[in-house]
PDB file of C-alpha atoms in Angstrom:
ATOM      1  CA  SER A   1      -0.035  -0.216   0.326  1.00 90.00           C
ATOM      2  CA  LEU A   2       2.993   2.573   0.745  1.00 91.00           C
ATOM      3  CA  GLY A   3       5.404   1.216  -2.191  1.00 90.00           C
ATOM      4  CA  MET A   4       7.725  -2.023  -2.287  1.00 90.00           C
ATOM      5  CA  THR A   5      10.851   0.621  -1.611  1.00 93.00           C
ATOM      6  CA  VAL A   6       9.635   2.126   1.242  1.00 92.00           C
ATOM      7  CA  PRO A   7      12.258   1.786   4.070  1.00 93.00           C
ATOM      8  CA  ILE A   8      10.641   0.492   7.524  1.00 92.00           C
ATOM      9  CA  LYS A   9      12.703   3.095   9.483  1.00 92.00           C
ATOM     10  CA  SER A  10      10.459   5.737   7.770  1.00 93.00           C
ATOM     11  CA  ILE A  11       7.373   4.311   8.487  1.00 94.00           C
ATOM     12  CA  ASN A  12       5.394   6.775  10.336  1.00 95.00           C
ATOM     13  CA  ASN A  13       1.593   7.106  11.899  1.00 95.00           C
ATOM     14  CA  LYS A  14       0.866   8.874   8.941  1.00 95.00           C
ATOM     15  CA  SER A  15       1.831   5.852   7.280  1.00 95.00           C
ATOM     16  CA  ILE A  16       0.082   3.744   9.232  1.00 96.00           C
ATOM     17  CA  SER A  17      -3.139   5.978   8.149  1.00 95.00           C
ATOM     18  CA  LEU A  18      -2.449   5.279   4.415  1.00 95.00           C
ATOM     19  CA  TYR A  19      -2.485   1.822   5.080  1.00 96.00           C
ATOM     20  CA  ILE A  20      -5.705   1.718   6.919  1.00 95.00           C
ATOM     21  CA  ARG A  21      -6.914   3.848   4.122  1.00 95.00           C
ATOM     22  CA  TYR A  22      -6.004   1.591   1.739  1.00 95.00           C
ATOM     23  CA  LEU A  23      -7.454  -1.483   3.547  1.00 94.00           C
ATOM     24  CA  GLU A  24     -10.884   0.089   3.540  1.00 94.00           C
ATOM     25  CA  ASN A  25     -10.765   0.980  -0.415  1.00 94.00           C
ATOM     26  CA  ILE A  26     -10.471  -2.775  -0.468  1.00 91.00           C
ATOM     27  CA  ARG A  27     -13.673  -3.375   0.718  1.00 88.00           C
ATOM     28  CA  LEU A  28     -12.353  -5.023   3.962  1.00 87.00           C
ATOM     29  CA  SER A  29     -14.487  -5.190   7.190  1.00 85.00           C
ATOM     30  CA  ASP A  30     -13.219  -3.471  10.530  1.00 88.00           C
ATOM     31  CA  THR A  31     -12.512  -7.355  12.193  1.00 84.00           C
ATOM     32  CA  SER A  32     -10.162  -8.214   9.140  1.00 88.00           C
ATOM     33  CA  ILE A  33      -8.755  -4.627   9.158  1.00 93.00           C
ATOM     34  CA  ASN A  34      -7.709  -5.045  12.943  1.00 92.00           C
ATOM     35  CA  ILE A  35      -6.230  -8.364  11.851  1.00 91.00           C
ATOM     36  CA  HIS A  36      -3.834  -6.545   9.348  1.00 93.00           C
ATOM     37  CA  LEU A  37      -3.203  -4.211  12.054  1.00 95.00           C
ATOM     38  CA  ARG A  38      -2.606  -6.585  14.942  1.00 93.00           C
ATOM     39  CA  THR A  39      -0.110  -8.251  12.658  1.00 94.00           C
ATOM     40  CA  VAL A  40       1.789  -4.906  11.354  1.00 95.00           C
ATOM     41  CA  LYS A  41       1.787  -4.132  14.676  1.00 95.00           C
ATOM     42  CA  ALA A  42       3.915  -7.504  15.623  1.00 95.00           C
ATOM     43  CA  MET A  43       5.704  -7.067  12.847  1.00 95.00           C
ATOM     44  CA  PHE A  44       7.239  -3.646  14.551  1.00 96.00           C
ATOM     45  CA  ASN A  45       7.376  -4.892  18.175  1.00 96.00           C
ATOM     46  CA  TYR A  46       9.888  -7.579  16.191  1.00 96.00           C
ATOM     47  CA  TYR A  47      11.931  -4.899  14.507  1.00 96.00           C
ATOM     48  CA  LEU A  48      12.186  -2.995  17.900  1.00 95.00           C
ATOM     49  CA  LYS A  49      13.363  -5.939  19.705  1.00 96.00           C
ATOM     50  CA  LEU A  50      16.200  -6.337  16.901  1.00 95.00           C
ATOM     51  CA  ASP A  51      17.076  -2.606  17.336  1.00 94.00           C
ATOM     52  CA  VAL A  52      16.189  -2.609  13.313  1.00 94.00           C
ATOM     53  CA  ILE A  53      14.111   0.592  14.741  1.00 94.00           C
ATOM     54  CA  ASN A  54      13.961   2.877  17.745  1.00 94.00           C
ATOM     55  CA  LYS A  55       9.857   3.508  18.161  1.00 93.00           C
ATOM     56  CA  VAL A  56       6.801   1.794  17.039  1.00 95.00           C
ATOM     57  CA  PRO A  57       4.686   3.806  15.253  1.00 95.00           C
ATOM     58  CA  LEU A  58       0.871   4.262  16.995  1.00 95.00           C
ATOM     59  CA  ILE A  59      -1.377   1.391  15.769  1.00 95.00           C
ATOM     60  CA  GLU A  60      -4.923   1.639  17.144  1.00 93.00           C
ATOM     61  CA  GLN A  61      -7.283  -1.309  17.057  1.00 91.00           C
ATOM     62  CA  ARG A  62     -11.305  -0.522  15.947  1.00 90.00           C
ATOM     63  CA  ARG A  63     -13.852  -0.565  18.522  1.00 86.00           C
ATOM     64  CA  ILE A  64     -15.881  -3.362  17.408  1.00 80.00           C
ATOM     65  CA  ASP A  65     -19.650  -3.453  19.109  1.00 74.00           C
ATOM     66  CA  LYS A  66     -19.866  -6.995  20.338  1.00 71.00           C
ATOM     67  CA  LYS A  67     -22.246  -8.978  18.334  1.00 75.00           C
ATOM     68  CA  TYR A  68     -23.612 -12.702  19.264  1.00 81.00           C
ATOM     69  CA  PRO A  69     -22.935 -15.379  17.490  1.00 89.00           C
ATOM     70  CA  ILE A  70     -24.710 -15.590  13.923  1.00 93.00           C
ATOM     71  CA  TYR A  71     -26.041 -19.681  13.714  1.00 96.00           C
ATOM     72  CA  ILE A  72     -27.791 -21.580  11.289  1.00 97.00           C
ATOM     73  CA  THR A  73     -31.112 -22.895  12.421  1.00 97.00           C
ATOM     74  CA  GLU A  74     -32.184 -26.744  11.900  1.00 97.00           C
ATOM     75  CA  GLY A  75     -34.866 -25.229   9.579  1.00 97.00           C
ATOM     76  CA  GLU A  76     -32.565 -23.602   7.314  1.00 98.00           C
ATOM     77  CA  PHE A  77     -29.972 -26.138   7.818  1.00 98.00           C
ATOM     78  CA  GLN A  78     -33.042 -28.718   6.400  1.00 98.00           C
ATOM     79  CA  SER A  79     -33.603 -26.485   3.610  1.00 98.00           C
ATOM     80  CA  ILE A  80     -30.128 -25.752   2.370  1.00 98.00           C
ATOM     81  CA  MET A  81     -30.163 -30.414   2.732  1.00 98.00           C
ATOM     82  CA  ASP A  82     -33.321 -30.056   0.395  1.00 98.00           C
ATOM     83  CA  LEU A  83     -32.258 -28.408  -2.326  1.00 98.00           C
ATOM     84  CA  LYS A  84     -32.397 -30.098  -5.676  1.00 97.00           C
ATOM     85  CA  SER A  85     -29.884 -27.542  -7.206  1.00 96.00           C
ATOM     86  CA  LEU A  86     -27.071 -28.371  -4.866  1.00 97.00           C
ATOM     87  CA  ASP A  87     -24.632 -31.027  -5.346  1.00 97.00           C
ATOM     88  CA  VAL A  88     -24.355 -34.140  -2.486  1.00 98.00           C
ATOM     89  CA  PHE A  89     -20.872 -33.320  -2.173  1.00 98.00           C
ATOM     90  CA  TYR A  90     -21.653 -30.092  -1.304  1.00 98.00           C
ATOM     91  CA  LYS A  91     -24.715 -30.610   1.221  1.00 98.00           C
ATOM     92  CA  ASN A  92     -22.337 -33.952   3.124  1.00 98.00           C
ATOM     93  CA  VAL A  93     -19.658 -31.236   3.371  1.00 98.00           C
ATOM     94  CA  PHE A  94     -21.331 -28.445   4.850  1.00 98.00           C
ATOM     95  CA  LEU A  95     -22.875 -30.906   7.375  1.00 98.00           C
ATOM     96  CA  LEU A  96     -19.267 -32.540   7.975  1.00 98.00           C
ATOM     97  CA  TYR A  97     -18.273 -28.501   9.158  1.00 98.00           C
ATOM     98  CA  ARG A  98     -21.381 -28.446  11.273  1.00 98.00           C
ATOM     99  CA  ASN A  99     -20.669 -31.458  12.958  1.00 97.00           C
ATOM    100  CA  THR A 100     -17.125 -31.052  13.808  1.00 97.00           C
ATOM    101  CA  GLY A 101     -16.996 -27.340  14.194  1.00 96.00           C
ATOM    102  CA  MET A 102     -14.047 -27.154  12.149  1.00 96.00           C
ATOM    103  CA  ARG A 103     -12.993 -23.688  10.129  1.00 95.00           C
ATOM    104  CA  LEU A 104     -13.180 -23.013   6.984  1.00 95.00           C
ATOM    105  CA  ARG A 105      -9.810 -24.098   5.961  1.00 94.00           C
ATOM    106  CA  GLU A 106      -8.431 -26.746   8.616  1.00 95.00           C
ATOM    107  CA  PRO A 107      -9.603 -29.747   6.622  1.00 95.00           C
ATOM    108  CA  MET A 108      -6.751 -28.757   4.427  1.00 94.00           C
ATOM    109  CA  LEU A 109      -3.871 -28.799   6.864  1.00 93.00           C
ATOM    110  CA  SER A 110      -5.312 -31.572   9.242  1.00 95.00           C
ATOM    111  CA  SER A 111      -4.875 -35.260   8.534  1.00 95.00           C
ATOM    112  CA  LEU A 112      -6.912 -38.703   9.879  1.00 96.00           C
ATOM    113  CA  ILE A 113      -5.447 -40.912  12.221  1.00 95.00           C
ATOM    114  CA  GLY A 114      -8.598 -43.688  12.784  1.00 96.00           C
ATOM    115  CA  ASN A 115     -11.336 -42.198  13.833  1.00 97.00           C
ATOM    116  CA  TRP A 116      -9.478 -39.021  14.517  1.00 97.00           C
ATOM    117  CA  ILE A 117      -9.080 -35.627  12.748  1.00 96.00           C
ATOM    118  CA  ASP A 118      -5.165 -34.086  14.027  1.00 96.00           C
ATOM    119  CA  ILE A 119      -5.325 -30.376  13.832  1.00 94.00           C
ATOM    120  CA  PRO A 120      -1.525 -29.030  13.848  1.00 91.00           C
ATOM    121  CA  PRO A 121      -1.427 -25.710  15.238  1.00 87.00           C
ATOM    122  CA  GLU A 122      -0.709 -24.236  12.350  1.00 81.00           C
ATOM    123  CA  SER A 123      -4.500 -23.812  12.442  1.00 76.00           C
ATOM    124  CA  LYS A 124      -5.928 -20.347  13.713  1.00 75.00           C
ATOM    125  CA  GLY A 125      -5.878 -20.916  17.345  1.00 68.00           C
ATOM    126  CA  HIS A 126      -2.158 -22.076  17.648  1.00 76.00           C
ATOM    127  CA  SER A 127      -2.507 -25.023  19.351  1.00 79.00           C
ATOM    128  CA  SER A 128      -2.937 -29.042  18.152  1.00 89.00           C
ATOM    129  CA  ARG A 129      -6.237 -30.872  18.551  1.00 93.00           C
ATOM    130  CA  THR A 130      -8.264 -33.741  17.276  1.00 94.00           C
ATOM    131  CA  ILE A 131     -11.624 -33.955  16.539  1.00 95.00           C
ATOM    132  CA  HIS A 132     -13.464 -37.682  17.243  1.00 96.00           C
ATOM    133  CA  LEU A 133     -15.588 -38.616  13.886  1.00 97.00           C
ATOM    134  CA  HIS A 134     -18.720 -41.049  13.867  1.00 96.00           C
ATOM    135  CA  ASN A 135     -18.401 -43.412  10.697  1.00 96.00           C
ATOM    136  CA  LYS A 136     -20.781 -41.026   8.640  1.00 96.00           C
ATOM    137  CA  GLU A 137     -18.762 -37.958   8.804  1.00 97.00           C
ATOM    138  CA  LYS A 138     -15.378 -40.359   8.613  1.00 98.00           C
ATOM    139  CA  SER A 139     -16.745 -41.066   4.774  1.00 98.00           C
ATOM    140  CA  ILE A 140     -17.491 -37.819   4.416  1.00 98.00           C
ATOM    141  CA  TYR A 141     -13.738 -36.371   5.361  1.00 98.00           C
ATOM    142  CA  ILE A 142     -11.925 -38.706   3.129  1.00 98.00           C
ATOM    143  CA  GLU A 143     -14.622 -37.556   0.312  1.00 98.00           C
ATOM    144  CA  LEU A 144     -13.887 -34.450   0.839  1.00 98.00           C
ATOM    145  CA  GLN A 145      -9.980 -35.092   0.966  1.00 97.00           C
ATOM    146  CA  ASP A 146     -10.423 -36.789  -2.208  1.00 97.00           C
ATOM    147  CA  TRP A 147     -11.705 -33.477  -3.664  1.00 98.00           C
ATOM    148  CA  LEU A 148      -9.353 -31.685  -2.669  1.00 97.00           C
ATOM    149  CA  ILE A 149      -6.401 -34.093  -3.273  1.00 96.00           C
ATOM    150  CA  ASN A 150      -7.410 -35.903  -6.717  1.00 96.00           C
ATOM    151  CA  GLU A 151     -10.582 -34.206  -7.993  1.00 96.00           C
ATOM    152  CA  TYR A 152     -11.788 -30.736  -8.753  1.00 96.00           C
ATOM    153  CA  GLY A 153     -10.628 -28.780  -5.607  1.00 95.00           C
ATOM    154  CA  SER A 154      -6.825 -29.882  -6.248  1.00 95.00           C
ATOM    155  CA  GLY A 155      -7.420 -27.890  -9.579  1.00 95.00           C
ATOM    156  CA  LEU A 156      -8.731 -24.672  -7.406  1.00 95.00           C
ATOM    157  CA  LYS A 157      -6.447 -21.807  -6.101  1.00 94.00           C
ATOM    158  CA  ASP A 158      -8.416 -21.146  -3.151  1.00 94.00           C
ATOM    159  CA  PRO A 159     -10.685 -24.769  -2.356  1.00 96.00           C
ATOM    160  CA  GLY A 160     -11.487 -22.825   0.591  1.00 96.00           C
ATOM    161  CA  GLY A 161     -13.348 -19.891  -0.884  1.00 95.00           C
ATOM    162  CA  HIS A 162     -15.003 -21.802  -3.259  1.00 97.00           C
ATOM    163  CA  LEU A 163     -16.920 -24.013  -0.468  1.00 98.00           C
ATOM    164  CA  SER A 164     -17.900 -20.803   1.244  1.00 97.00           C
ATOM    165  CA  LYS A 165     -19.109 -19.267  -2.210  1.00 97.00           C
ATOM    166  CA  GLN A 166     -21.201 -22.452  -2.416  1.00 98.00           C
ATOM    167  CA  PHE A 167     -22.505 -22.427   1.233  1.00 98.00           C
ATOM    168  CA  LYS A 168     -23.248 -18.190   0.331  1.00 97.00           C
ATOM    169  CA  LYS A 169     -25.200 -19.525  -2.647  1.00 97.00           C
ATOM    170  CA  ALA A 170     -27.345 -21.838  -1.111  1.00 98.00           C
ATOM    171  CA  LEU A 171     -28.098 -19.620   1.519  1.00 98.00           C
ATOM    172  CA  LYS A 172     -29.378 -17.085  -0.570  1.00 97.00           C
ATOM    173  CA  GLU A 173     -31.184 -19.515  -2.683  1.00 97.00           C
ATOM    174  CA  ILE A 174     -33.060 -20.574   0.590  1.00 98.00           C
ATOM    175  CA  GLY A 175     -34.036 -16.619   1.879  1.00 97.00           C
ATOM    176  CA  ALA A 176     -31.603 -17.099   4.412  1.00 96.00           C
ATOM    177  CA  ASP A 177     -30.294 -13.288   6.202  1.00 93.00           C
ATOM    178  CA  GLU A 178     -27.483 -12.000   4.442  1.00 92.00           C
ATOM    179  CA  SER A 179     -25.408 -11.841   7.898  1.00 91.00           C
ATOM    180  CA  LYS A 180     -25.071 -15.553   7.621  1.00 95.00           C
ATOM    181  CA  HIS A 181     -21.740 -17.100   6.127  1.00 95.00           C
ATOM    182  CA  PHE A 182     -19.894 -20.236   5.827  1.00 97.00           C
ATOM    183  CA  HIS A 183     -18.383 -19.360   9.541  1.00 95.00           C
ATOM    184  CA  SER A 184     -22.253 -19.274  11.038  1.00 97.00           C
ATOM    185  CA  LEU A 185     -21.320 -23.284  10.692  1.00 98.00           C
ATOM    186  CA  ARG A 186     -18.573 -23.246  13.324  1.00 96.00           C
ATOM    187  CA  HIS A 187     -21.000 -21.000  15.316  1.00 96.00           C
ATOM    188  CA  THR A 188     -23.747 -23.528  14.790  1.00 97.00           C
ATOM    189  CA  TYR A 189     -21.556 -26.476  16.505  1.00 97.00           C
ATOM    190  CA  ALA A 190     -21.034 -24.618  19.562  1.00 95.00           C
ATOM    191  CA  VAL A 191     -24.858 -23.254  20.033  1.00 95.00           C
ATOM    192  CA  ARG A 192     -25.816 -27.323  19.294  1.00 96.00           C
ATOM    193  CA  SER A 193     -23.165 -28.617  21.690  1.00 96.00           C
ATOM    194  CA  LEU A 194     -23.736 -26.085  24.561  1.00 94.00           C
ATOM    195  CA  LEU A 195     -27.665 -26.954  23.808  1.00 94.00           C
ATOM    196  CA  LYS A 196     -26.928 -30.541  24.282  1.00 94.00           C
ATOM    197  CA  ASP A 197     -24.913 -29.759  27.818  1.00 94.00           C
ATOM    198  CA  VAL A 198     -21.570 -30.133  26.426  1.00 94.00           C
ATOM    199  CA  SER A 199     -19.634 -28.006  28.834  1.00 94.00           C
ATOM    200  CA  ILE A 200     -18.057 -25.014  28.044  1.00 93.00           C
ATOM    201  CA  TYR A 201     -14.342 -26.019  28.736  1.00 93.00           C
ATOM    202  CA  LYS A 202     -14.948 -28.995  26.290  1.00 94.00           C
ATOM    203  CA  VAL A 203     -16.689 -26.803  23.696  1.00 94.00           C
ATOM    204  CA  LYS A 204     -13.440 -24.637  23.861  1.00 93.00           C
ATOM    205  CA  LEU A 205     -11.318 -27.703  23.842  1.00 92.00           C
ATOM    206  CA  SER A 206     -13.026 -29.258  20.729  1.00 92.00           C
ATOM    207  CA  MET A 207     -13.296 -25.645  18.647  1.00 93.00           C
ATOM    208  CA  GLY A 208      -9.643 -25.091  19.883  1.00 91.00           C
ATOM    209  CA  HIS A 209      -9.872 -21.177  20.974  1.00 89.00           C
ATOM    210  CA  SER A 210      -7.126 -19.876  22.703  1.00 84.00           C
ATOM    211  CA  SER A 211      -8.910 -18.957  25.640  1.00 85.00           C
ATOM    212  CA  VAL A 212     -12.451 -20.195  27.451  1.00 89.00           C
ATOM    213  CA  THR A 213     -13.239 -16.169  27.396  1.00 87.00           C
ATOM    214  CA  THR A 214     -13.912 -16.724  23.566  1.00 86.00           C
ATOM    215  CA  THR A 215     -16.087 -19.962  24.210  1.00 90.00           C
ATOM    216  CA  GLU A 216     -17.923 -17.896  27.282  1.00 90.00           C
ATOM    217  CA  ASP A 217     -19.892 -15.640  24.171  1.00 88.00           C
ATOM    218  CA  TYR A 218     -21.910 -18.762  23.340  1.00 90.00           C
ATOM    219  CA  ALA A 219     -22.718 -19.180  27.009  1.00 86.00           C
ATOM    220  CA  LYS A 220     -24.429 -15.471  27.412  1.00 88.00           C
ATOM    221  CA  MET A 221     -27.197 -16.188  24.409  1.00 89.00           C
ATOM    222  CA  ASP A 222     -30.449 -16.961  25.712  1.00 89.00           C
ATOM    223  CA  LEU A 223     -29.875 -20.834  24.923  1.00 87.00           C
ATOM    224  CA  LYS A 224     -34.184 -20.758  25.663  1.00 90.00           C
ATOM    225  CA  ARG A 225     -34.700 -18.940  22.987  1.00 91.00           C
ATOM    226  CA  VAL A 226     -32.189 -20.504  20.640  1.00 93.00           C
ATOM    227  CA  ALA A 227     -33.263 -23.902  21.650  1.00 94.00           C
ATOM    228  CA  GLN A 228     -36.136 -23.340  19.925  1.00 95.00           C
ATOM    229  CA  ASP A 229     -34.286 -22.745  16.391  1.00 96.00           C
ATOM    230  CA  PHE A 230     -33.089 -26.359  17.107  1.00 94.00           C
TER     231      PHE A 230
END
């Protein structure tokens, strides 16, 4: 955004403002902008420790109002499963994500050991974890891996982005709220787990949250009202 030849020592508060404006112009959300700003701040702190620079420019996170997790209701999910225009493969993949709480690109990082998915620490939570699969989920996971390695998915630049677009298209077709998206499947997993009386700590471990505070956001919802959607 500033040019490839700008020396890091010359980057100042004005430079950061120009960078934020660049992120706004490519229409990133405030959440995505904050992710980029955290990365840049970490980079500057690293160079400060190495004495490459003598100060870090001011990098402030944007304030984001707390929102409740957006999930897919049982009725909405069943409507997606009933779509005649949607290939069975995608239906199965969406079911796998809803039942496991995996992040969009975690299947691309993971491996199958028996009936367990092993997710390495390279994932967003930065800690390895395992997810147990039942027979139906295991067969879907194997089919997804084959799609990623040998079939249509292997020729895609971003197979995760492709799956996300297919899900968004399905949501639009059933008339779901515009705020719902692929990550809502992960929220759905958390909500359904809590409705089944799975402890917050177990949900935290299965989802790979770095802190149980993140998982508690789901428990703050009115679960009695949420239960009506399931």
